[in-house]
Coordinates of C-alpha atoms in Angstrom, one line a residue:
Chain A
M254 CA -3.3 62.9 -52.5
R255 CA -0.7 65.5 -50.2
V256 CA 0.1 68.5 -49.6
L257 CA 2.9 69.4 -48.8
A258 CA 3.9 73.4 -47.9
L259 CA 6.4 75.1 -45.7
L260 CA 6.5 78.1 -42.6
D261 CA 6.0 81.0 -45.3
G262 CA 3.8 80.2 -47.4
T263 CA 5.0 78.1 -50.7
L264 CA 3.8 74.8 -51.4
A265 CA 7.0 72.9 -52.4
D266 CA 6.9 68.6 -53.9
P267 CA 6.3 66.2 -51.3
D268 CA 8.0 63.2 -53.0
A269 CA 11.0 65.7 -53.4
P270 CA 13.7 65.4 -50.7
L271 CA 14.2 68.5 -48.2
I272 CA 15.7 66.8 -45.8
R273 CA 19.1 67.4 -45.4
I274 CA 21.2 64.0 -43.6
D275 CA 22.2 65.5 -40.6
D276 CA 19.1 67.6 -40.2
L277 CA 18.7 66.4 -36.1
G278 CA 15.0 65.6 -36.8
L279 CA 16.4 62.4 -38.4
V280 CA 19.6 61.0 -36.9
R281 CA 18.4 62.3 -33.8
G282 CA 14.5 61.7 -32.9
D283 CA 14.7 65.6 -32.1
G284 CA 11.9 67.8 -33.0
I285 CA 7.7 67.7 -31.9
F286 CA 4.7 67.2 -33.9
E287 CA 0.3 67.3 -33.8
T288 CA -1.6 65.9 -36.2
I289 CA -5.3 67.1 -36.8
L290 CA -8.6 66.2 -38.3
V291 CA -9.5 68.7 -41.5
V292 CA -13.1 68.0 -42.1
D293 CA -14.4 69.8 -44.9
G294 CA -12.0 72.1 -44.9
K295 CA -12.2 73.5 -41.2
P296 CA -8.3 72.2 -39.2
R297 CA -10.0 70.8 -35.6
E298 CA -8.8 71.9 -32.7
L299 CA -6.6 74.5 -34.3
G300 CA -5.6 76.6 -31.6
P301 CA -4.9 72.9 -29.1
H302 CA -3.2 71.6 -31.7
L303 CA -1.2 74.6 -31.4
D304 CA -0.9 75.1 -27.7
R305 CA -0.1 71.3 -27.5
L306 CA 3.3 71.9 -29.2
E307 CA 4.6 74.5 -28.2
R308 CA 4.2 72.2 -24.7
S309 CA 6.2 70.2 -26.7
A310 CA 8.7 72.2 -27.3
A311 CA 9.4 74.0 -24.2
M312 CA 10.7 70.3 -22.6
L313 CA 12.9 69.9 -25.2
D314 CA 14.3 73.3 -24.5
L315 CA 13.2 73.6 -28.2
P316 CA 12.3 77.9 -29.6
A317 CA 8.4 78.5 -29.8
P318 CA 7.3 76.6 -32.5
D319 CA 6.5 79.9 -34.8
R320 CA 2.9 80.1 -35.1
A321 CA 2.0 81.6 -37.7
G322 CA 4.0 80.3 -39.7
Y323 CA 2.3 77.0 -38.7
E324 CA -1.2 79.0 -39.9
R325 CA 0.1 79.8 -42.6
A326 CA 1.4 76.6 -43.7
A327 CA -1.2 74.6 -42.7
K328 CA -3.4 77.1 -44.1
A329 CA -1.9 76.8 -47.7
V330 CA -2.3 72.8 -47.1
L331 CA -5.9 73.8 -47.0
D332 CA -5.8 76.3 -50.2
N333 CA -4.6 73.6 -52.2
W334 CA -6.2 70.4 -51.2
S335 CA -8.4 68.5 -53.4
G336 CA -8.8 65.8 -51.9
S337 CA -11.1 63.7 -50.0
A338 CA -13.5 65.5 -47.5
E339 CA -10.9 64.3 -45.0
M340 CA -7.8 65.4 -44.2
A341 CA -5.3 64.3 -41.6
L342 CA -3.1 67.5 -41.1
K343 CA 0.5 66.6 -39.7
L344 CA 2.6 69.6 -38.7
V345 CA 6.4 69.0 -38.3
M346 CA 9.2 71.0 -36.2
T347 CA 13.1 69.8 -35.5
R348 CA 15.2 71.4 -34.2
G349 CA 17.3 72.0 -37.3
V350 CA 20.6 70.8 -38.3
E351 CA 23.5 69.5 -36.4
G352 CA 26.2 72.8 -35.9
G353 CA 23.5 74.8 -37.2
D354 CA 22.7 78.0 -36.5
G355 CA 19.5 76.8 -35.0
T356 CA 16.5 77.1 -37.3
P357 CA 14.4 74.7 -36.4
T358 CA 13.2 72.8 -39.2
G359 CA 9.4 73.3 -40.1
F360 CA 6.5 71.8 -42.7
A361 CA 2.3 71.5 -42.4
L362 CA 1.8 68.1 -44.6
G363 CA -1.4 66.8 -45.9
L364 CA -2.7 63.2 -46.2
E365 CA -5.0 61.2 -47.0
I366 CA -6.6 59.4 -43.5
S367 CA -6.0 55.4 -44.6
P368 CA -9.2 53.4 -45.4
K369 CA -7.2 51.2 -42.3
V370 CA -8.0 53.8 -39.6
L371 CA -11.4 54.9 -41.5
A372 CA -12.5 50.7 -41.1
Q373 CA -11.5 51.2 -37.3
R374 CA -13.9 54.0 -37.0
A375 CA -16.4 51.9 -38.0
E376 CA -15.7 49.1 -36.8
G377 CA -13.9 49.2 -33.6
I378 CA -10.2 47.8 -33.4
A379 CA -8.8 44.6 -31.0
A380 CA -5.8 45.9 -28.3
V381 CA -3.8 44.4 -26.1
T382 CA -2.4 45.6 -23.3
L383 CA 1.7 46.2 -23.0
D384 CA 4.1 47.4 -20.5
R385 CA 5.4 50.5 -21.4
G386 CA 8.1 50.7 -17.9
I387 CA 7.2 53.6 -16.8
E388 CA 5.4 54.0 -12.3
P389 CA 3.5 56.9 -11.4
G390 CA 5.2 60.2 -10.5
L391 CA 9.3 59.5 -12.8
A392 CA 7.4 62.0 -15.4
E393 CA 7.7 64.3 -12.7
R394 CA 11.1 63.7 -11.3
A395 CA 13.4 62.9 -14.6
P396 CA 11.3 65.3 -17.1
W397 CA 14.3 64.5 -19.0
L398 CA 12.4 61.3 -20.2
L399 CA 10.4 63.4 -21.9
L400 CA 7.6 61.6 -20.9
G401 CA 3.9 63.8 -21.8
A402 CA 5.8 65.3 -24.7
K403 CA 5.4 64.4 -28.9
S404 CA 8.0 64.1 -29.6
L405 CA 9.5 62.4 -33.5
S406 CA 10.8 59.8 -31.3
Y407 CA 8.4 57.9 -31.8
A408 CA 10.3 53.9 -32.2
V409 CA 8.8 52.9 -29.2
N410 CA 5.2 53.5 -30.2
M411 CA 5.6 52.0 -33.6
A412 CA 7.4 48.7 -32.2
A413 CA 4.3 48.6 -29.9
L414 CA 2.0 48.6 -32.6
R415 CA 3.9 46.3 -34.6
E416 CA 4.0 43.9 -31.6
A417 CA 0.4 43.7 -31.3
E418 CA 0.4 42.9 -35.0
R419 CA 1.8 39.9 -34.1
R420 CA -0.6 39.3 -30.9
G421 CA -3.4 39.0 -34.0
A422 CA -4.5 43.2 -32.3
A423 CA -3.9 46.4 -34.2
E424 CA -3.9 48.6 -30.8
V425 CA -2.0 48.9 -28.1
V426 CA -2.7 49.4 -24.6
F427 CA 0.1 51.2 -22.7
T428 CA 0.0 50.1 -18.8
T429 CA 2.7 51.2 -16.0
S430 CA 4.4 47.4 -14.2
G431 CA 2.3 48.6 -11.6
G432 CA -0.7 47.9 -14.3
S433 CA -2.9 51.0 -14.9
V434 CA -3.8 52.2 -18.0
L435 CA -1.3 54.5 -19.6
E436 CA -2.0 55.4 -22.6
G437 CA -2.4 54.4 -26.5
P438 CA 1.3 54.5 -29.0
T439 CA -0.4 57.6 -30.5
S440 CA -3.8 57.9 -29.1
T441 CA -6.1 58.8 -25.5
L442 CA -7.6 55.5 -23.8
I443 CA -11.2 56.5 -22.3
A444 CA -12.9 54.0 -20.2
V445 CA -17.2 54.3 -19.9
R446 CA -19.3 52.8 -17.4
G447 CA -22.2 53.7 -17.0
R448 CA -22.6 58.4 -17.7
T449 CA -19.4 58.3 -16.3
L450 CA -16.8 58.9 -18.8
T451 CA -13.3 58.5 -16.7
T452 CA -9.1 59.1 -18.8
P453 CA -5.8 58.4 -17.1
P454 CA -4.3 61.5 -15.8
A455 CA -1.9 63.3 -17.9
T456 CA 0.9 63.6 -15.0
L457 CA 1.4 59.5 -15.4
G458 CA 3.6 60.7 -18.2
I459 CA 0.9 60.2 -21.0
L460 CA -0.1 62.9 -23.7
P461 CA -3.0 65.1 -23.0
G462 CA -5.0 64.2 -25.2
T463 CA -6.8 67.0 -27.6
T464 CA -9.9 65.2 -28.9
Q465 CA -10.3 63.5 -25.4
A466 CA -10.7 67.3 -24.7
V467 CA -13.4 68.0 -26.4
L468 CA -15.5 64.8 -25.5
F469 CA -15.0 64.9 -22.5
Q470 CA -16.9 68.7 -22.6
A471 CA -19.3 68.5 -24.1
A472 CA -20.2 64.5 -22.5
E473 CA -19.8 67.5 -19.4
Q474 CA -23.1 69.3 -21.1
A475 CA -24.8 66.5 -21.8
G476 CA -25.3 65.3 -17.9
W477 CA -22.4 62.5 -18.3
T478 CA -19.6 63.0 -15.3
V479 CA -16.2 63.0 -16.5
V480 CA -13.4 61.8 -14.2
V481 CA -9.6 62.2 -15.0
E482 CA -8.2 59.3 -12.4
P483 CA -5.8 56.1 -12.9
I484 CA -7.0 53.3 -14.2
A485 CA -6.6 50.0 -13.5
A486 CA -5.9 48.0 -16.6
E487 CA -8.1 45.1 -15.1
D488 CA -11.2 47.1 -15.3
L489 CA -11.6 47.5 -18.6
F490 CA -12.5 44.3 -19.0
T491 CA -15.5 45.4 -17.1
A492 CA -16.5 48.7 -19.0
D493 CA -19.4 49.5 -20.8
A494 CA -16.9 50.7 -23.8
V495 CA -13.3 51.1 -23.3
L496 CA -12.7 54.1 -26.3
L497 CA -8.9 55.0 -27.9
V498 CA -9.0 58.8 -29.8
S499 CA -7.3 60.6 -31.3
S500 CA -7.9 63.5 -33.6
V501 CA -7.2 61.1 -37.0
R502 CA -9.1 58.1 -35.4
S503 CA -11.6 60.4 -33.8
I504 CA -13.6 57.8 -31.4
T505 CA -12.8 54.6 -31.6
R506 CA -14.4 51.5 -29.3
V507 CA -12.5 48.9 -28.0
H508 CA -13.9 45.1 -29.3
T509 CA -11.3 43.0 -27.6
L510 CA -8.7 43.8 -25.5
D511 CA -5.6 40.7 -24.7
G512 CA -8.1 38.7 -26.7
R513 CA -10.9 38.1 -24.4
A514 CA -14.5 40.6 -26.2
L515 CA -14.9 42.9 -24.2
P516 CA -19.1 44.6 -23.5
D517 CA -20.8 45.3 -27.0
S518 CA -20.5 49.4 -26.7
T519 CA -22.1 49.4 -30.3
A520 CA -24.9 51.8 -29.2
L521 CA -22.6 53.9 -26.5
H522 CA -20.0 54.3 -29.3
A523 CA -23.2 55.4 -31.3
E524 CA -24.1 57.7 -29.0
L525 CA -20.9 59.5 -28.0
H526 CA -19.2 59.2 -31.5
A527 CA -22.4 61.9 -32.3
L528 CA -22.2 63.6 -29.2
Y529 CA -18.3 64.4 -30.7
E530 CA -19.6 65.3 -33.5
S531 CA -22.0 68.5 -32.5
Q532 CA -19.2 70.6 -31.2
Y533 CA -18.7 70.7 -34.8
Chain B
M172 CA 34.8 68.9 -43.8
R173 CA 32.1 66.7 -43.8
V174 CA 32.0 63.5 -46.3
L175 CA 29.3 61.7 -47.5
A176 CA 28.1 58.3 -49.5
L177 CA 25.1 55.7 -50.7
L178 CA 25.0 52.7 -50.3
D179 CA 26.3 52.2 -53.9
G180 CA 29.4 53.9 -53.0
T181 CA 28.6 57.4 -54.9
L182 CA 29.1 60.3 -53.6
A183 CA 26.1 62.8 -52.0
D184 CA 26.7 66.8 -50.9
P185 CA 25.3 66.5 -47.6
D186 CA 24.5 69.7 -47.8
A187 CA 21.8 68.9 -50.2
P188 CA 19.1 67.4 -48.9
L189 CA 18.5 64.0 -49.3
I190 CA 16.0 62.9 -47.2
R191 CA 11.3 62.9 -48.2
I192 CA 9.7 64.9 -45.3
D193 CA 8.3 61.1 -45.1
D194 CA 11.1 59.7 -44.5
L195 CA 10.0 57.1 -41.4
G196 CA 13.4 58.0 -39.5
L197 CA 12.6 61.7 -39.7
V198 CA 9.1 61.4 -38.5
R199 CA 9.0 58.5 -36.9
G200 CA 12.3 58.6 -35.4
D201 CA 12.3 54.3 -36.9
G202 CA 15.2 53.4 -37.8
I203 CA 19.3 52.8 -36.1
F204 CA 22.3 54.2 -36.5
E205 CA 26.3 52.9 -35.6
T206 CA 29.2 55.9 -35.2
I207 CA 33.0 54.4 -36.0
L208 CA 36.6 56.2 -35.8
V209 CA 38.8 56.6 -38.5
V210 CA 41.9 56.5 -37.5
D211 CA 44.1 57.4 -40.0
G212 CA 42.3 55.8 -43.1
K213 CA 41.7 53.1 -40.4
P214 CA 37.8 52.0 -39.2
R215 CA 38.1 50.3 -36.1
E216 CA 35.9 47.3 -35.2
L217 CA 33.9 48.0 -38.7
G218 CA 32.6 44.4 -38.2
P219 CA 31.9 44.1 -34.4
H220 CA 29.7 48.3 -35.4
L221 CA 28.0 46.4 -38.6
D222 CA 26.5 43.0 -36.3
R223 CA 26.0 45.7 -33.9
L224 CA 23.5 47.6 -36.2
E225 CA 22.0 43.7 -37.2
R226 CA 21.3 43.6 -33.7
S227 CA 19.5 46.6 -33.7
A228 CA 17.8 45.8 -37.0
A229 CA 16.2 43.1 -35.4
M230 CA 15.2 44.6 -32.3
L231 CA 12.7 47.0 -34.5
D232 CA 11.9 44.8 -37.3
L233 CA 13.6 45.6 -39.7
P234 CA 15.0 43.9 -42.6
A235 CA 19.1 43.1 -41.9
P236 CA 20.5 45.4 -42.9
D237 CA 23.2 45.4 -46.4
R238 CA 26.3 44.7 -44.6
A239 CA 27.9 45.0 -48.4
G240 CA 26.0 48.4 -49.4
Y241 CA 27.7 50.2 -45.9
E242 CA 31.0 48.7 -46.7
R243 CA 30.8 50.6 -50.0
A244 CA 29.1 53.3 -48.8
A245 CA 32.6 53.7 -45.4
K246 CA 35.1 52.9 -48.3
A247 CA 34.2 55.3 -50.2
V248 CA 33.7 58.0 -47.5
L249 CA 37.0 56.9 -46.3
D250 CA 38.3 57.2 -49.8
N251 CA 37.5 60.3 -50.6
W252 CA 38.2 61.9 -47.1
S253 CA 41.3 64.3 -46.9
G254 CA 40.4 66.0 -43.3
S255 CA 41.8 66.2 -39.9
A256 CA 43.6 62.5 -39.3
E257 CA 40.3 60.7 -37.5
M258 CA 36.9 60.7 -38.4
A259 CA 34.2 59.7 -36.7
L260 CA 32.2 57.7 -39.1
K261 CA 28.3 57.2 -39.2
L262 CA 26.2 54.8 -40.7
V263 CA 22.3 55.3 -41.3
M264 CA 19.5 53.0 -41.9
T265 CA 16.3 53.9 -41.9
R266 CA 12.2 52.2 -42.0
G267 CA 12.4 54.1 -46.2
V268 CA 9.0 56.5 -46.5
E269 CA 6.3 56.2 -44.8
G270 CA 3.9 53.5 -47.3
G271 CA 6.5 52.7 -49.6
D272 CA 7.9 49.7 -50.9
G273 CA 9.9 49.3 -47.2
T274 CA 12.8 49.8 -49.4
P275 CA 14.7 51.2 -46.6
T276 CA 17.3 54.7 -47.1
G277 CA 21.0 54.6 -46.1
F278 CA 24.1 56.5 -45.5
A279 CA 27.5 56.8 -44.1
L280 CA 28.5 59.9 -43.6
G281 CA 32.9 61.2 -42.8
L282 CA 32.8 63.6 -39.9
E283 CA 35.6 66.5 -38.3
I284 CA 35.8 65.1 -33.9
S285 CA 34.3 67.7 -32.4
P286 CA 36.6 70.1 -30.5
K287 CA 35.1 70.0 -27.3
V288 CA 35.0 65.9 -27.5
L289 CA 39.0 65.8 -28.8
A290 CA 39.3 68.6 -25.3
Q291 CA 36.9 66.3 -23.1
R292 CA 39.5 63.1 -23.3
A293 CA 42.5 65.0 -23.0
E294 CA 41.1 66.8 -19.5
G295 CA 37.6 64.4 -18.4
I296 CA 34.4 65.3 -17.9
A297 CA 31.8 66.8 -15.3
A298 CA 28.9 63.9 -14.8
V299 CA 25.5 63.8 -13.2
T300 CA 23.8 60.3 -12.3
L301 CA 20.2 60.9 -13.5
D302 CA 17.0 58.2 -13.0
R303 CA 16.1 56.5 -17.1
G304 CA 12.8 55.0 -15.5
I305 CA 14.1 51.3 -16.5
E306 CA 13.7 48.9 -13.3
P307 CA 16.7 45.1 -13.9
G308 CA 14.2 42.9 -15.9
L309 CA 12.7 45.5 -18.0
A310 CA 14.4 45.3 -20.9
E311 CA 14.0 40.6 -21.4
R312 CA 10.3 41.9 -20.3
A313 CA 9.7 44.0 -22.5
P314 CA 11.4 44.0 -26.0
W315 CA 9.0 46.1 -27.7
L316 CA 10.6 49.4 -25.5
L317 CA 14.0 48.9 -27.6
L318 CA 16.1 49.4 -24.3
G319 CA 19.8 48.6 -26.0
A320 CA 18.4 49.8 -29.6
K321 CA 20.4 52.0 -31.5
S322 CA 18.0 53.4 -32.7
L323 CA 17.4 57.1 -34.2
S324 CA 14.8 58.0 -31.3
Y325 CA 17.1 59.4 -28.6
A326 CA 15.1 62.9 -27.9
V327 CA 15.5 60.8 -24.6
N328 CA 19.1 61.4 -24.4
M329 CA 19.3 64.4 -26.2
A330 CA 17.0 65.8 -23.3
A331 CA 19.2 64.2 -21.0
L332 CA 23.0 66.0 -22.0
R333 CA 21.5 68.8 -21.4
E334 CA 19.7 68.7 -18.0
A335 CA 23.9 68.0 -17.9
E336 CA 24.9 71.2 -19.0
R337 CA 22.0 73.2 -16.7
R338 CA 23.7 71.3 -14.3
G339 CA 27.4 72.0 -14.8
A340 CA 28.1 69.2 -16.6
A341 CA 29.0 67.6 -19.5
E342 CA 28.0 64.1 -19.6
V343 CA 25.4 62.3 -17.7
V344 CA 25.4 58.2 -16.2
F345 CA 21.7 56.8 -16.2
T346 CA 21.1 54.7 -13.4
T347 CA 17.5 52.9 -12.6
S348 CA 15.3 54.5 -9.9
G349 CA 16.5 52.4 -7.7
G350 CA 21.1 53.7 -8.1
S351 CA 21.6 51.0 -9.9
V352 CA 24.5 52.3 -12.7
L353 CA 23.6 52.3 -16.3
E354 CA 25.2 53.8 -19.1
G355 CA 25.7 57.4 -20.6
P356 CA 23.6 59.1 -23.3
T357 CA 26.4 57.5 -25.7
S358 CA 28.3 56.0 -24.2
T359 CA 29.3 52.8 -21.5
L360 CA 30.4 52.9 -18.3
I361 CA 33.5 51.7 -16.7
A362 CA 34.5 52.1 -12.8
V363 CA 38.4 50.6 -11.7
R364 CA 39.2 49.6 -9.0
G365 CA 41.9 48.5 -8.9
R366 CA 43.0 45.8 -10.9
T367 CA 39.2 44.8 -11.2
L368 CA 37.2 46.9 -14.2
T369 CA 33.4 46.5 -14.5
T370 CA 31.0 47.2 -16.5
P371 CA 27.0 46.5 -15.7
P372 CA 25.8 44.2 -18.1
A373 CA 24.0 44.5 -21.0
T374 CA 20.1 43.0 -20.0
L375 CA 19.5 45.9 -18.0
G376 CA 18.7 47.4 -21.2
I377 CA 22.4 49.3 -22.4
L378 CA 24.1 49.0 -25.5
P379 CA 26.8 46.3 -25.3
G380 CA 29.8 48.7 -25.7
T381 CA 32.0 48.5 -29.0
T382 CA 34.9 50.0 -27.4
Q383 CA 34.5 48.9 -24.0
A384 CA 34.6 45.5 -25.3
V385 CA 38.0 46.2 -27.6
L386 CA 39.2 47.5 -23.2
F387 CA 38.3 44.0 -21.2
Q388 CA 39.9 42.1 -24.2
A389 CA 42.7 44.3 -23.7
A390 CA 42.7 44.5 -20.1
E391 CA 42.4 40.7 -19.6
Q392 CA 44.9 39.6 -21.3
A393 CA 47.8 42.5 -19.5
G394 CA 46.4 40.7 -16.5
W395 CA 43.8 43.1 -15.4
T396 CA 40.0 41.4 -13.6
V397 CA 36.7 41.8 -16.1
V398 CA 33.5 42.0 -14.1
V399 CA 30.0 42.6 -15.9
E400 CA 27.9 42.3 -13.2
P401 CA 25.5 45.8 -11.4
I402 CA 27.2 49.1 -9.8
A403 CA 25.9 50.8 -7.3
A404 CA 25.7 54.4 -8.3
E405 CA 26.8 55.3 -5.4
D406 CA 30.2 52.9 -5.2
L407 CA 31.8 55.7 -8.6
F408 CA 32.6 57.6 -5.7
T409 CA 35.2 56.0 -4.0
A410 CA 36.2 53.8 -6.9
D411 CA 39.4 54.8 -8.4
A412 CA 38.3 55.6 -12.0
V413 CA 35.3 56.7 -13.6
L414 CA 35.6 55.9 -17.9
L415 CA 32.8 57.0 -20.5
V416 CA 33.9 54.8 -23.2
S417 CA 32.9 54.8 -26.4
S418 CA 34.2 55.3 -30.4
V419 CA 34.6 58.8 -31.1
R420 CA 35.3 59.4 -26.7
S421 CA 37.8 56.9 -26.4
I422 CA 38.4 56.6 -22.8
T423 CA 38.0 59.2 -20.6
R424 CA 37.2 59.7 -17.2
V425 CA 35.3 61.5 -15.6
H426 CA 36.5 63.7 -12.1
T427 CA 33.5 65.1 -11.7
L428 CA 29.9 63.9 -10.3
D429 CA 27.2 64.4 -9.3
G430 CA 28.9 68.3 -8.3
R431 CA 31.5 65.8 -6.1
A432 CA 35.6 66.3 -6.5
L433 CA 36.1 61.5 -7.7
P434 CA 39.6 60.1 -7.0
D435 CA 41.3 61.6 -8.7
S436 CA 42.3 58.9 -11.7
T437 CA 45.0 60.6 -14.0
A438 CA 47.9 57.7 -13.6
L439 CA 45.3 54.5 -13.9
H440 CA 43.2 56.9 -16.9
A441 CA 46.7 56.8 -19.4
E442 CA 47.5 53.4 -18.6
L443 CA 44.1 51.9 -19.5
H444 CA 43.6 54.5 -22.6
A445 CA 47.1 53.3 -23.3
L446 CA 46.2 49.2 -23.4
Y447 CA 43.1 50.0 -24.9
E448 CA 45.7 52.0 -28.3
S449 CA 47.7 49.3 -28.0
Q450 CA 45.0 46.8 -29.9
Y451 CA 45.4 49.2 -33.5

């Protein structure tokens, strides 16, 4: 099942053409998006997701997103959903048509979560490390590279996932050329060692994770230590758990990295997943 | 005036929606394009542009473009054009809709060339150097970064042009962090010194230029020396001419770089422009 709504709250047919061929989102990947998990009709972290949409808009010099419009569209999708208990809610904003009056294109789309993602949540995944070609300091020095913006220009993220598949894996851990961990193409990385959770800093040029933020808050309250600092890729092989987290995949554990089996993190994963779910 | 044609040769209304909201070209910037100059009804370098579309497709693991379909669509646009003598002909191919049967989305669009570009061709431009954050060797080491593919994920190229505008310039010369020249966001750079034309090698992770190739061939036949090798950004300030070339902008000279006036290249530009035009 799929439900599509526009920012005025009206529904549209997701199988019918809606976008012009000169929309800058299409011809230049010039736009931004967010994907939100909805469980039993309740969107998770809608506010933080809209905040991040605003930050992405600012990084791309887009007008501020029509927050009321996205909330209206999200509500229309939720009100008209009769699919599974869990839904992926995608919010999209583009720069609008080329040479137009600057009115952005915007919509909200409710989607079923793919069986593949549901299986990965339960069983974990194999991942490979791939060089993302960015070095510490670059994101701050060169903001026009849009590192850390959630833009529609995701061809590289998709190409990395295809490369992972070619190597017999399902996911990617991007690294700097110097071997420091960044993020997944559509997820945040968390390494667990003892009772400490570590994630790399957003200043490296990666997306601040909404799911990571919730998990860190919950873990801290439960007595865990949470740290935001660079992680050497080498250290992932000896971590007690390596997690890739995102709204739709939730907390997913990496069981194999670059073809090497990682220490069994089944129990740790279950504990942290329960901690995350306790927030809702 | 604008003319839109599909790969079966039929025309469509460019102002009407044609693309679904789940087209991967829109939501992932997952597709490729080419822009071709048409003068008096004759497309320039259509073959090399279709060859490059094929190379981009291979880099993105897309199916081979429907060459006959793009030729058919291009012909339909040309046959129905009643605008200016010069036209920009854009060919677009996306991965198609998410979760679909893999059929790509494709079209050809004929557009007027903007007055801004026509003025820049005549008067030259101010440009700024901006760090592209890629180092020599990266493109070959990390093909998933799609460096040198003409993809629809051009948000960074557009952001760089906005940064240039903020700095009072119209164009960008991307450099490596080490200060080696790469290319413009939508153009190839050529430096002229004496009777020698130099352009950086595509192996740096830049797009091989169709217009640059034609100019180099013409110049070589006319007794110039042509060289493909790295260029230090510093050396641009003392070059006899710095040119940004592309199909639509043709041969455009840079008169100001990073706020510094470059040596007057009016005569050299006129000579090289005439050499380029002599090929048609």
